[in-house]
């Protein structure tokens, strides 16, 4: 073999070795890329798993008793002659497709979105039942029920007798009423049905007299603790003073609520007479 052919063979062999080296390098790089791709896929799967796990943990915490609501508000209102329950819900987590309800007794009303974070509902409230109120969240996976804060009904009917007097000339009883709380002011301002109930010595009802609204004698503003005031008056029939004994209590009725005072007046033929129960309140009942 001459030197020329030998040189050509060496060039060809060198080229082949270079091609093999490049091929090996490409395979190595390709293997690295495949490994990196697998790592990326694994990371994506881990992220998805963690998101699902987080949602799972949240749902588990809710099942354990943790609140699903960031906040809630329950209050009563007087609307169109009815006592209504107003509820506002602010969920911790808004899930697409979720529906929010408020349940009281046999009533279930959907809470409508007020803005991006809160939902509100209004439904009739039966004070006789004083039902517990619940929020119900219905999702695609199921439903959650949560007890809402208790409603203290008494604060909406906190009415006091501020003063009571008897005019001797015409036997007229005049009674001034005060709303002790801001919530009870609406009840008093809309109050129409006020009765003076006359009882005998056995506490049996013998007469029921309608008390008419009269001019209010406003208290000294510096010492006034009330949020609203009203006055009512009634003339006691002369024949009552011919009985051995009688006493008078006052009954208020509004929005299905009945309120009865202690005795505001008592008369006896033996000369015993009592009147005035300033500062006294009323006993609340939800039955006739």
C-alpha atoms as a PDB file:
ATOM      1  CA  UNK A   1       0.000   0.000   0.000  1.00  0.00           C
ATOM      2  CA  UNK A   2       1.475   3.304  -0.982  1.00  0.00           C
ATOM      3  CA  UNK A   3       1.632   6.259   1.272  1.00  0.00           C
ATOM      4  CA  UNK A   4      -1.171   8.056  -0.572  1.00  0.00           C
ATOM      5  CA  UNK A   5      -3.773   5.308  -0.022  1.00  0.00           C
ATOM      6  CA  UNK A   6      -2.663   4.875   3.535  1.00  0.00           C
ATOM      7  CA  UNK A   7      -3.294   8.557   4.211  1.00  0.00           C
ATOM      8  CA  UNK A   8      -6.790   8.402   2.714  1.00  0.00           C
ATOM      9  CA  UNK A   9      -7.699   5.428   4.893  1.00  0.00           C
ATOM     10  CA  UNK A  10      -6.543   7.267   7.994  1.00  0.00           C
ATOM     11  CA  UNK A  11      -8.701  10.255   7.075  1.00  0.00           C
ATOM     12  CA  UNK A  12     -11.779   8.037   6.576  1.00  0.00           C
ATOM     13  CA  UNK A  13     -11.175   6.250   9.887  1.00  0.00           C
ATOM     14  CA  UNK A  14     -10.797   9.597  11.662  1.00  0.00           C
ATOM     15  CA  UNK A  15     -14.043  10.834  10.207  1.00  0.00           C
ATOM     16  CA  UNK A  16     -15.846   7.694  11.327  1.00  0.00           C
ATOM     17  CA  UNK A  17     -14.461   8.034  14.835  1.00  0.00           C
ATOM     18  CA  UNK A  18     -15.623  11.662  14.934  1.00  0.00           C
ATOM     19  CA  UNK A  19     -19.115  10.682  13.805  1.00  0.00           C
ATOM     20  CA  UNK A  20     -19.276   7.990  16.474  1.00  0.00           C
ATOM     21  CA  UNK A  21     -18.144  10.452  19.134  1.00  0.00           C
ATOM     22  CA  UNK A  22     -20.787  13.004  18.041  1.00  0.00           C
ATOM     23  CA  UNK A  23     -23.474  10.312  18.025  1.00  0.00           C
ATOM     24  CA  UNK A  24     -22.515   9.251  21.521  1.00  0.00           C
ATOM     25  CA  UNK A  25     -22.646  12.878  22.682  1.00  0.00           C
ATOM     26  CA  UNK A  26     -26.070  13.382  21.100  1.00  0.00           C
ATOM     27  CA  UNK A  27     -27.397  10.222  22.716  1.00  0.00           C
ATOM     28  CA  UNK A  28     -26.070  11.394  26.077  1.00  0.00           C
ATOM     29  CA  UNK A  29     -27.712  14.796  25.681  1.00  0.00           C
ATOM     30  CA  UNK A  30     -30.963  13.171  24.583  1.00  0.00           C
ATOM     31  CA  UNK A  31     -30.883  10.946  27.660  1.00  0.00           C
ATOM     32  CA  UNK A  32     -30.354  14.023  29.843  1.00  0.00           C
ATOM     33  CA  UNK A  33     -33.303  15.781  28.172  1.00  0.00           C
ATOM     34  CA  UNK A  34     -35.565  12.751  28.720  1.00  0.00           C
ATOM     35  CA  UNK A  35     -34.554  12.640  32.395  1.00  0.00           C
ATOM     36  CA  UNK A  36     -35.245  16.363  32.767  1.00  0.00           C
ATOM     37  CA  UNK A  37     -38.644  15.926  31.114  1.00  0.00           C
ATOM     38  CA  UNK A  38     -39.490  13.121  33.533  1.00  0.00           C
ATOM     39  CA  UNK A  39     -38.515  15.374  36.447  1.00  0.00           C
ATOM     40  CA  UNK A  40     -40.759  18.156  35.119  1.00  0.00           C
ATOM     41  CA  UNK A  41     -43.676  15.724  34.755  1.00  0.00           C
ATOM     42  CA  UNK A  42     -43.085  14.494  38.289  1.00  0.00           C
ATOM     43  CA  UNK A  43     -43.077  18.046  39.604  1.00  0.00           C
ATOM     44  CA  UNK A  44     -46.370  18.788  37.835  1.00  0.00           C
ATOM     45  CA  UNK A  45     -47.919  15.639  39.307  1.00  0.00           C
ATOM     46  CA  UNK A  46     -46.664  16.588  42.766  1.00  0.00           C
ATOM     47  CA  UNK A  47     -48.160  20.061  42.459  1.00  0.00           C
ATOM     48  CA  UNK A  48     -51.533  18.603  41.401  1.00  0.00           C
ATOM     49  CA  UNK A  49     -51.392  16.107  44.226  1.00  0.00           C
ATOM     50  CA  UNK A  50     -50.572  18.802  46.764  1.00  0.00           C
ATOM     51  CA  UNK A  51     -53.450  21.019  45.540  1.00  0.00           C
ATOM     52  CA  UNK A  52     -55.852  18.118  45.851  1.00  0.00           C
ATOM     53  CA  UNK A  53     -54.389  17.269  49.221  1.00  0.00           C
ATOM     54  CA  UNK A  54     -54.863  20.834  50.424  1.00  0.00           C
ATOM     55  CA  UNK A  55     -58.530  20.850  49.355  1.00  0.00           C
ATOM     56  CA  UNK A  56     -58.941  17.467  51.020  1.00  0.00           C
ATOM     57  CA  UNK A  57     -57.433  18.775  54.257  1.00  0.00           C
ATOM     58  CA  UNK A  58     -59.709  21.819  54.177  1.00  0.00           C
ATOM     59  CA  UNK A  59     -62.791  19.629  53.754  1.00  0.00           C
ATOM     60  CA  UNK A  60     -61.590  17.348  56.546  1.00  0.00           C
ATOM     61  CA  UNK A  61     -61.170  20.315  58.895  1.00  0.00           C
ATOM     62  CA  UNK A  62     -64.711  21.459  58.074  1.00  0.00           C
ATOM     63  CA  UNK A  63     -66.027  17.975  58.865  1.00  0.00           C
ATOM     64  CA  UNK A  64     -64.236  18.110  62.226  1.00  0.00           C
ATOM     65  CA  UNK A  65     -66.184  21.202  63.222  1.00  0.00           C
ATOM     66  CA  UNK A  66     -64.054  24.070  61.938  1.00  0.00           C
ATOM     67  CA  UNK A  67     -66.248  26.855  60.558  1.00  0.00           C
ATOM     68  CA  UNK A  68     -66.763  27.061  56.810  1.00  0.00           C
ATOM     69  CA  UNK A  69     -67.614  30.741  57.286  1.00  0.00           C
ATOM     70  CA  UNK A  70     -65.228  33.614  57.812  1.00  0.00           C
ATOM     71  CA  UNK A  71     -68.096  35.488  59.483  1.00  0.00           C
ATOM     72  CA  UNK A  72     -71.884  35.565  59.789  1.00  0.00           C
ATOM     73  CA  UNK A  73     -74.546  37.907  61.135  1.00  0.00           C
ATOM     74  CA  UNK A  74     -78.097  37.134  62.287  1.00  0.00           C
ATOM     75  CA  UNK A  75     -80.618  39.759  63.316  1.00  0.00           C
ATOM     76  CA  UNK A  76     -84.363  40.376  63.378  1.00  0.00           C
ATOM     77  CA  UNK A  77     -86.162  43.170  61.582  1.00  0.00           C
ATOM     78  CA  UNK A  78     -89.735  44.403  61.351  1.00  0.00           C
ATOM     79  CA  UNK A  79     -90.963  44.644  57.767  1.00  0.00           C
ATOM     80  CA  UNK A  80     -94.506  45.154  56.470  1.00  0.00           C
ATOM     81  CA  UNK A  81     -96.062  43.995  59.724  1.00  0.00           C
ATOM     82  CA  UNK A  82     -93.928  40.858  59.867  1.00  0.00           C
ATOM     83  CA  UNK A  83     -90.971  39.804  61.956  1.00  0.00           C
ATOM     84  CA  UNK A  84     -88.157  38.826  59.602  1.00  0.00           C
ATOM     85  CA  UNK A  85     -84.825  37.098  60.076  1.00  0.00           C
ATOM     86  CA  UNK A  86     -81.947  38.717  58.158  1.00  0.00           C
ATOM     87  CA  UNK A  87     -78.757  36.682  57.690  1.00  0.00           C
ATOM     88  CA  UNK A  88     -75.417  37.563  56.081  1.00  0.00           C
ATOM     89  CA  UNK A  89     -72.829  34.862  55.283  1.00  0.00           C
ATOM     90  CA  UNK A  90     -69.160  35.326  54.354  1.00  0.00           C
ATOM     91  CA  UNK A  91     -67.629  31.944  53.325  1.00  0.00           C
ATOM     92  CA  UNK A  92     -63.944  31.226  53.888  1.00  0.00           C
ATOM     93  CA  UNK A  93     -63.571  29.569  50.490  1.00  0.00           C
ATOM     94  CA  UNK A  94     -65.691  30.268  47.430  1.00  0.00           C
ATOM     95  CA  UNK A  95     -66.085  27.160  45.275  1.00  0.00           C
ATOM     96  CA  UNK A  96     -67.614  27.362  41.789  1.00  0.00           C
ATOM     97  CA  UNK A  97     -71.062  25.788  41.700  1.00  0.00           C
ATOM     98  CA  UNK A  98     -71.687  26.151  45.454  1.00  0.00           C
ATOM     99  CA  UNK A  99     -75.107  27.294  46.666  1.00  0.00           C
ATOM    100  CA  UNK A 100     -75.734  28.863  50.078  1.00  0.00           C
ATOM    101  CA  UNK A 101     -78.959  28.531  52.082  1.00  0.00           C
ATOM    102  CA  UNK A 102     -80.347  29.745  55.412  1.00  0.00           C
ATOM    103  CA  UNK A 103     -82.632  27.359  57.321  1.00  0.00           C
ATOM    104  CA  UNK A 104     -84.937  28.228  60.226  1.00  0.00           C
ATOM    105  CA  UNK A 105     -87.626  25.772  61.269  1.00  0.00           C
ATOM    106  CA  UNK A 106     -89.343  24.538  58.102  1.00  0.00           C
ATOM    107  CA  UNK A 107     -88.158  27.494  56.007  1.00  0.00           C
ATOM    108  CA  UNK A 108     -85.156  27.200  53.692  1.00  0.00           C
ATOM    109  CA  UNK A 109     -84.173  30.240  51.642  1.00  0.00           C
ATOM    110  CA  UNK A 110     -81.294  30.630  49.222  1.00  0.00           C
ATOM    111  CA  UNK A 111     -78.779  33.321  50.177  1.00  0.00           C
ATOM    112  CA  UNK A 112     -78.048  35.572  47.212  1.00  0.00           C
ATOM    113  CA  UNK A 113     -74.669  37.101  46.446  1.00  0.00           C
ATOM    114  CA  UNK A 114     -74.368  40.698  47.651  1.00  0.00           C
ATOM    115  CA  UNK A 115     -70.830  41.203  46.397  1.00  0.00           C
ATOM    116  CA  UNK A 116     -67.741  39.081  45.675  1.00  0.00           C
ATOM    117  CA  UNK A 117     -67.499  37.771  49.244  1.00  0.00           C
ATOM    118  CA  UNK A 118     -70.887  37.809  51.003  1.00  0.00           C
ATOM    119  CA  UNK A 119     -74.348  36.276  50.635  1.00  0.00           C
ATOM    120  CA  UNK A 120     -77.620  37.416  52.260  1.00  0.00           C
ATOM    121  CA  UNK A 121     -81.084  35.988  52.894  1.00  0.00           C
ATOM    122  CA  UNK A 122     -84.259  37.171  54.595  1.00  0.00           C
ATOM    123  CA  UNK A 123     -87.057  34.882  55.787  1.00  0.00           C
ATOM    124  CA  UNK A 124     -90.042  34.997  58.196  1.00  0.00           C
ATOM    125  CA  UNK A 125     -89.160  34.293  61.834  1.00  0.00           C
ATOM    126  CA  UNK A 126     -91.582  32.523  64.154  1.00  0.00           C
ATOM    127  CA  UNK A 127     -90.942  33.901  67.640  1.00  0.00           C
ATOM    128  CA  UNK A 128     -93.183  31.242  69.159  1.00  0.00           C
ATOM    129  CA  UNK A 129     -90.812  28.557  67.939  1.00  0.00           C
ATOM    130  CA  UNK A 130     -87.606  30.607  68.287  1.00  0.00           C
ATOM    131  CA  UNK A 131     -85.981  28.123  65.927  1.00  0.00           C
ATOM    132  CA  UNK A 132     -82.245  27.620  65.701  1.00  0.00           C
ATOM    133  CA  UNK A 133     -80.788  29.049  62.507  1.00  0.00           C
ATOM    134  CA  UNK A 134     -78.408  27.138  60.210  1.00  0.00           C
ATOM    135  CA  UNK A 135     -76.334  27.888  57.133  1.00  0.00           C
ATOM    136  CA  UNK A 136     -76.261  25.112  54.537  1.00  0.00           C
ATOM    137  CA  UNK A 137     -73.584  25.012  51.832  1.00  0.00           C
ATOM    138  CA  UNK A 138     -74.341  22.676  48.939  1.00  0.00           C
ATOM    139  CA  UNK A 139     -71.478  21.703  46.612  1.00  0.00           C
ATOM    140  CA  UNK A 140     -70.964  19.111  43.886  1.00  0.00           C
ATOM    141  CA  UNK A 141     -69.361  16.813  46.479  1.00  0.00           C
ATOM    142  CA  UNK A 142     -72.203  17.120  49.016  1.00  0.00           C
ATOM    143  CA  UNK A 143     -73.471  19.572  51.625  1.00  0.00           C
ATOM    144  CA  UNK A 144     -72.287  21.122  54.870  1.00  0.00           C
ATOM    145  CA  UNK A 145     -74.529  22.441  57.651  1.00  0.00           C
ATOM    146  CA  UNK A 146     -73.372  24.970  60.213  1.00  0.00           C
ATOM    147  CA  UNK A 147     -75.170  26.389  63.255  1.00  0.00           C
ATOM    148  CA  UNK A 148     -75.356  30.185  63.258  1.00  0.00           C
ATOM    149  CA  UNK A 149     -75.150  32.462  66.335  1.00  0.00           C
ATOM    150  CA  UNK A 150     -78.158  32.411  68.644  1.00  0.00           C
ATOM    151  CA  UNK A 151     -80.665  35.241  68.372  1.00  0.00           C
ATOM    152  CA  UNK A 152     -81.606  36.928  71.649  1.00  0.00           C
ATOM    153  CA  UNK A 153     -85.234  37.759  70.947  1.00  0.00           C
ATOM    154  CA  UNK A 154     -85.719  39.717  74.167  1.00  0.00           C
ATOM    155  CA  UNK A 155     -83.570  42.648  73.028  1.00  0.00           C
ATOM    156  CA  UNK A 156     -86.046  43.324  70.209  1.00  0.00           C
ATOM    157  CA  UNK A 157     -88.942  43.661  72.691  1.00  0.00           C
ATOM    158  CA  UNK A 158     -87.261  45.488  75.579  1.00  0.00           C
ATOM    159  CA  UNK A 159     -90.045  47.912  76.560  1.00  0.00           C
ATOM    160  CA  UNK A 160     -90.310  49.600  79.976  1.00  0.00           C
ATOM    161  CA  UNK A 161     -93.096  51.539  81.653  1.00  0.00           C
ATOM    162  CA  UNK A 162     -91.366  54.858  82.228  1.00  0.00           C
ATOM    163  CA  UNK A 163     -94.242  56.372  84.179  1.00  0.00           C
ATOM    164  CA  UNK A 164     -97.881  55.745  85.091  1.00  0.00           C
ATOM    165  CA  UNK A 165    -100.436  58.067  86.655  1.00  0.00           C
ATOM    166  CA  UNK A 166    -104.148  58.148  87.504  1.00  0.00           C
ATOM    167  CA  UNK A 167    -106.142  61.328  87.018  1.00  0.00           C
ATOM    168  CA  UNK A 168    -108.658  61.302  89.862  1.00  0.00           C
ATOM    169  CA  UNK A 169    -111.224  63.535  88.186  1.00  0.00           C
ATOM    170  CA  UNK A 170    -112.015  61.235  85.288  1.00  0.00           C
ATOM    171  CA  UNK A 171    -110.256  58.068  86.508  1.00  0.00           C
ATOM    172  CA  UNK A 172    -107.920  58.142  83.554  1.00  0.00           C
ATOM    173  CA  UNK A 173    -104.817  56.002  83.537  1.00  0.00           C
ATOM    174  CA  UNK A 174    -101.934  57.502  81.543  1.00  0.00           C
ATOM    175  CA  UNK A 175     -98.922  55.317  80.802  1.00  0.00           C
ATOM    176  CA  UNK A 176     -95.630  56.309  79.178  1.00  0.00           C
ATOM    177  CA  UNK A 177     -93.583  53.568  77.469  1.00  0.00           C
ATOM    178  CA  UNK A 178     -89.886  53.587  76.577  1.00  0.00           C
ATOM    179  CA  UNK A 179     -87.876  51.427  74.181  1.00  0.00           C
ATOM    180  CA  UNK A 180     -84.809  50.390  76.171  1.00  0.00           C
ATOM    181  CA  UNK A 181     -82.768  49.170  73.185  1.00  0.00           C
ATOM    182  CA  UNK A 182     -82.297  50.434  69.661  1.00  0.00           C
ATOM    183  CA  UNK A 183     -83.745  47.171  68.308  1.00  0.00           C
ATOM    184  CA  UNK A 184     -86.976  47.544  70.327  1.00  0.00           C
ATOM    185  CA  UNK A 185     -87.586  51.109  69.098  1.00  0.00           C
ATOM    186  CA  UNK A 186     -89.154  49.818  65.875  1.00  0.00           C
ATOM    187  CA  UNK A 187     -91.503  47.573  67.876  1.00  0.00           C
ATOM    188  CA  UNK A 188     -92.682  50.484  70.039  1.00  0.00           C
ATOM    189  CA  UNK A 189     -93.008  52.990  67.203  1.00  0.00           C
ATOM    190  CA  UNK A 190     -95.299  50.623  65.273  1.00  0.00           C
ATOM    191  CA  UNK A 191     -97.277  49.549  68.360  1.00  0.00           C
ATOM    192  CA  UNK A 192    -101.042  49.968  67.926  1.00  0.00           C
ATOM    193  CA  UNK A 193    -102.748  47.300  70.036  1.00  0.00           C
ATOM    194  CA  UNK A 194    -102.573  48.208  73.730  1.00  0.00           C
ATOM    195  CA  UNK A 195    -105.162  47.007  76.253  1.00  0.00           C
ATOM    196  CA  UNK A 196    -105.883  47.601  79.929  1.00  0.00           C
ATOM    197  CA  UNK A 197    -107.006  44.236  81.318  1.00  0.00           C
ATOM    198  CA  UNK A 198    -109.111  44.431  84.495  1.00  0.00           C
ATOM    199  CA  UNK A 199    -108.840  41.485  86.916  1.00  0.00           C
ATOM    200  CA  UNK A 200    -110.895  40.601  90.008  1.00  0.00           C
ATOM    201  CA  UNK A 201    -109.522  39.363  93.308  1.00  0.00           C
ATOM    202  CA  UNK A 202    -109.070  35.871  91.845  1.00  0.00           C
ATOM    203  CA  UNK A 203    -107.021  37.243  88.932  1.00  0.00           C
ATOM    204  CA  UNK A 204    -109.860  36.499  86.529  1.00  0.00           C
ATOM    205  CA  UNK A 205    -110.321  38.876  83.606  1.00  0.00           C
ATOM    206  CA  UNK A 206    -113.554  40.855  83.924  1.00  0.00           C
ATOM    207  CA  UNK A 207    -112.985  43.693  81.454  1.00  0.00           C
ATOM    208  CA  UNK A 208    -110.635  44.542  78.609  1.00  0.00           C
ATOM    209  CA  UNK A 209    -110.356  48.204  77.650  1.00  0.00           C
ATOM    210  CA  UNK A 210    -108.589  49.630  74.624  1.00  0.00           C
ATOM    211  CA  UNK A 211    -105.907  52.164  75.473  1.00  0.00           C
ATOM    212  CA  UNK A 212    -105.673  55.068  73.052  1.00  0.00           C
ATOM    213  CA  UNK A 213    -102.407  56.689  72.032  1.00  0.00           C
ATOM    214  CA  UNK A 214    -101.970  60.079  73.671  1.00  0.00           C
ATOM    215  CA  UNK A 215     -99.484  62.922  73.784  1.00  0.00           C
ATOM    216  CA  UNK A 216     -96.096  61.897  75.057  1.00  0.00           C
ATOM    217  CA  UNK A 217     -94.572  63.700  77.997  1.00  0.00           C
ATOM    218  CA  UNK A 218     -90.960  63.625  76.903  1.00  0.00           C
ATOM    219  CA  UNK A 219     -88.383  62.970  79.625  1.00  0.00           C
ATOM    220  CA  UNK A 220     -85.480  65.209  80.516  1.00  0.00           C
ATOM    221  CA  UNK A 221     -82.953  64.620  77.701  1.00  0.00           C
ATOM    222  CA  UNK A 222     -80.077  64.596  80.197  1.00  0.00           C
ATOM    223  CA  UNK A 223     -81.604  61.632  82.023  1.00  0.00           C
ATOM    224  CA  UNK A 224     -83.269  59.909  79.099  1.00  0.00           C
ATOM    225  CA  UNK A 225     -82.086  56.348  78.465  1.00  0.00           C
ATOM    226  CA  UNK A 226     -84.703  55.409  75.884  1.00  0.00           C
ATOM    227  CA  UNK A 227     -84.556  55.121  72.107  1.00  0.00           C
ATOM    228  CA  UNK A 228     -88.277  55.789  71.503  1.00  0.00           C
ATOM    229  CA  UNK A 229     -91.298  56.894  73.556  1.00  0.00           C
ATOM    230  CA  UNK A 230     -95.072  56.514  73.350  1.00  0.00           C
ATOM    231  CA  UNK A 231     -97.984  57.224  75.689  1.00  0.00           C
ATOM    232  CA  UNK A 232    -101.367  55.521  76.008  1.00  0.00           C
ATOM    233  CA  UNK A 233    -104.430  56.370  78.099  1.00  0.00           C
ATOM    234  CA  UNK A 234    -107.736  54.820  79.158  1.00  0.00           C
ATOM    235  CA  UNK A 235    -110.689  55.907  81.305  1.00  0.00           C
ATOM    236  CA  UNK A 236    -111.749  53.361  83.927  1.00  0.00           C
ATOM    237  CA  UNK A 237    -115.578  52.931  84.071  1.00  0.00           C
ATOM    238  CA  UNK A 238    -117.221  54.219  87.247  1.00  0.00           C
ATOM    239  CA  UNK A 239    -118.903  50.861  87.933  1.00  0.00           C
ATOM    240  CA  UNK A 240    -115.514  49.257  88.520  1.00  0.00           C
ATOM    241  CA  UNK A 241    -115.164  51.333  91.683  1.00  0.00           C
ATOM    242  CA  UNK A 242    -118.317  49.721  93.054  1.00  0.00           C
ATOM    243  CA  UNK A 243    -116.679  46.284  93.147  1.00  0.00           C
ATOM    244  CA  UNK A 244    -114.840  45.000  96.220  1.00  0.00           C
ATOM    245  CA  UNK A 245    -111.479  44.823  94.473  1.00  0.00           C
ATOM    246  CA  UNK A 246    -110.019  45.093  91.028  1.00  0.00           C
ATOM    247  CA  UNK A 247    -106.570  45.493  89.518  1.00  0.00           C
ATOM    248  CA  UNK A 248    -105.261  46.465  86.104  1.00  0.00           C
ATOM    249  CA  UNK A 249    -102.468  45.057  83.978  1.00  0.00           C
ATOM    250  CA  UNK A 250    -101.447  46.193  80.501  1.00  0.00           C
ATOM    251  CA  UNK A 251    -101.095  43.980  77.454  1.00  0.00           C
ATOM    252  CA  UNK A 252     -99.187  44.913  74.305  1.00  0.00           C
ATOM    253  CA  UNK A 253     -99.516  43.014  71.041  1.00  0.00           C
ATOM    254  CA  UNK A 254     -97.426  43.463  67.919  1.00  0.00           C
ATOM    255  CA  UNK A 255     -95.862  41.174  65.286  1.00  0.00           C
ATOM    256  CA  UNK A 256     -97.432  38.121  66.965  1.00  0.00           C
ATOM    257  CA  UNK A 257     -95.778  38.928  70.293  1.00  0.00           C
ATOM    258  CA  UNK A 258     -97.836  39.396  73.476  1.00  0.00           C
ATOM    259  CA  UNK A 259     -96.398  41.343  76.402  1.00  0.00           C
ATOM    260  CA  UNK A 260     -98.004  41.608  79.848  1.00  0.00           C
ATOM    261  CA  UNK A 261     -97.065  44.050  82.581  1.00  0.00           C
ATOM    262  CA  UNK A 262     -97.239  43.643  86.336  1.00  0.00           C
ATOM    263  CA  UNK A 263    -100.160  45.374  88.055  1.00  0.00           C
ATOM    264  CA  UNK A 264    -100.178  49.063  87.228  1.00  0.00           C
ATOM    265  CA  UNK A 265    -103.223  49.867  89.365  1.00  0.00           C
ATOM    266  CA  UNK A 266    -105.205  48.273  92.179  1.00  0.00           C
ATOM    267  CA  UNK A 267    -108.342  49.455  93.972  1.00  0.00           C
ATOM    268  CA  UNK A 268    -110.179  48.078  96.987  1.00  0.00           C
ATOM    269  CA  UNK A 269    -113.413  49.282  98.638  1.00  0.00           C
ATOM    270  CA  UNK A 270    -111.694  49.318 102.005  1.00  0.00           C
ATOM    271  CA  UNK A 271    -109.723  52.306 100.794  1.00  0.00           C
ATOM    272  CA  UNK A 272    -106.574  50.507  99.687  1.00  0.00           C
ATOM    273  CA  UNK A 273    -105.309  51.927  96.420  1.00  0.00           C
ATOM    274  CA  UNK A 274    -102.055  51.378  94.579  1.00  0.00           C
ATOM    275  CA  UNK A 275    -100.837  52.828  91.327  1.00  0.00           C
ATOM    276  CA  UNK A 276     -97.542  53.404  89.586  1.00  0.00           C
ATOM    277  CA  UNK A 277     -94.938  50.883  88.480  1.00  0.00           C
ATOM    278  CA  UNK A 278     -92.279  53.192  87.076  1.00  0.00           C
ATOM    279  CA  UNK A 279     -89.350  51.340  85.503  1.00  0.00           C
ATOM    280  CA  UNK A 280     -91.216  48.056  85.270  1.00  0.00           C
ATOM    281  CA  UNK A 281     -90.981  45.952  82.166  1.00  0.00           C
ATOM    282  CA  UNK A 282     -93.162  43.331  80.545  1.00  0.00           C
ATOM    283  CA  UNK A 283     -93.305  39.571  80.498  1.00  0.00           C
ATOM    284  CA  UNK A 284     -93.070  38.259  76.937  1.00  0.00           C
ATOM    285  CA  UNK A 285     -95.154  35.395  75.614  1.00  0.00           C
ATOM    286  CA  UNK A 286     -95.852  34.079  72.145  1.00  0.00           C
ATOM    287  CA  UNK A 287     -99.326  32.671  72.823  1.00  0.00           C
ATOM    288  CA  UNK A 288    -102.690  34.345  72.936  1.00  0.00           C
END
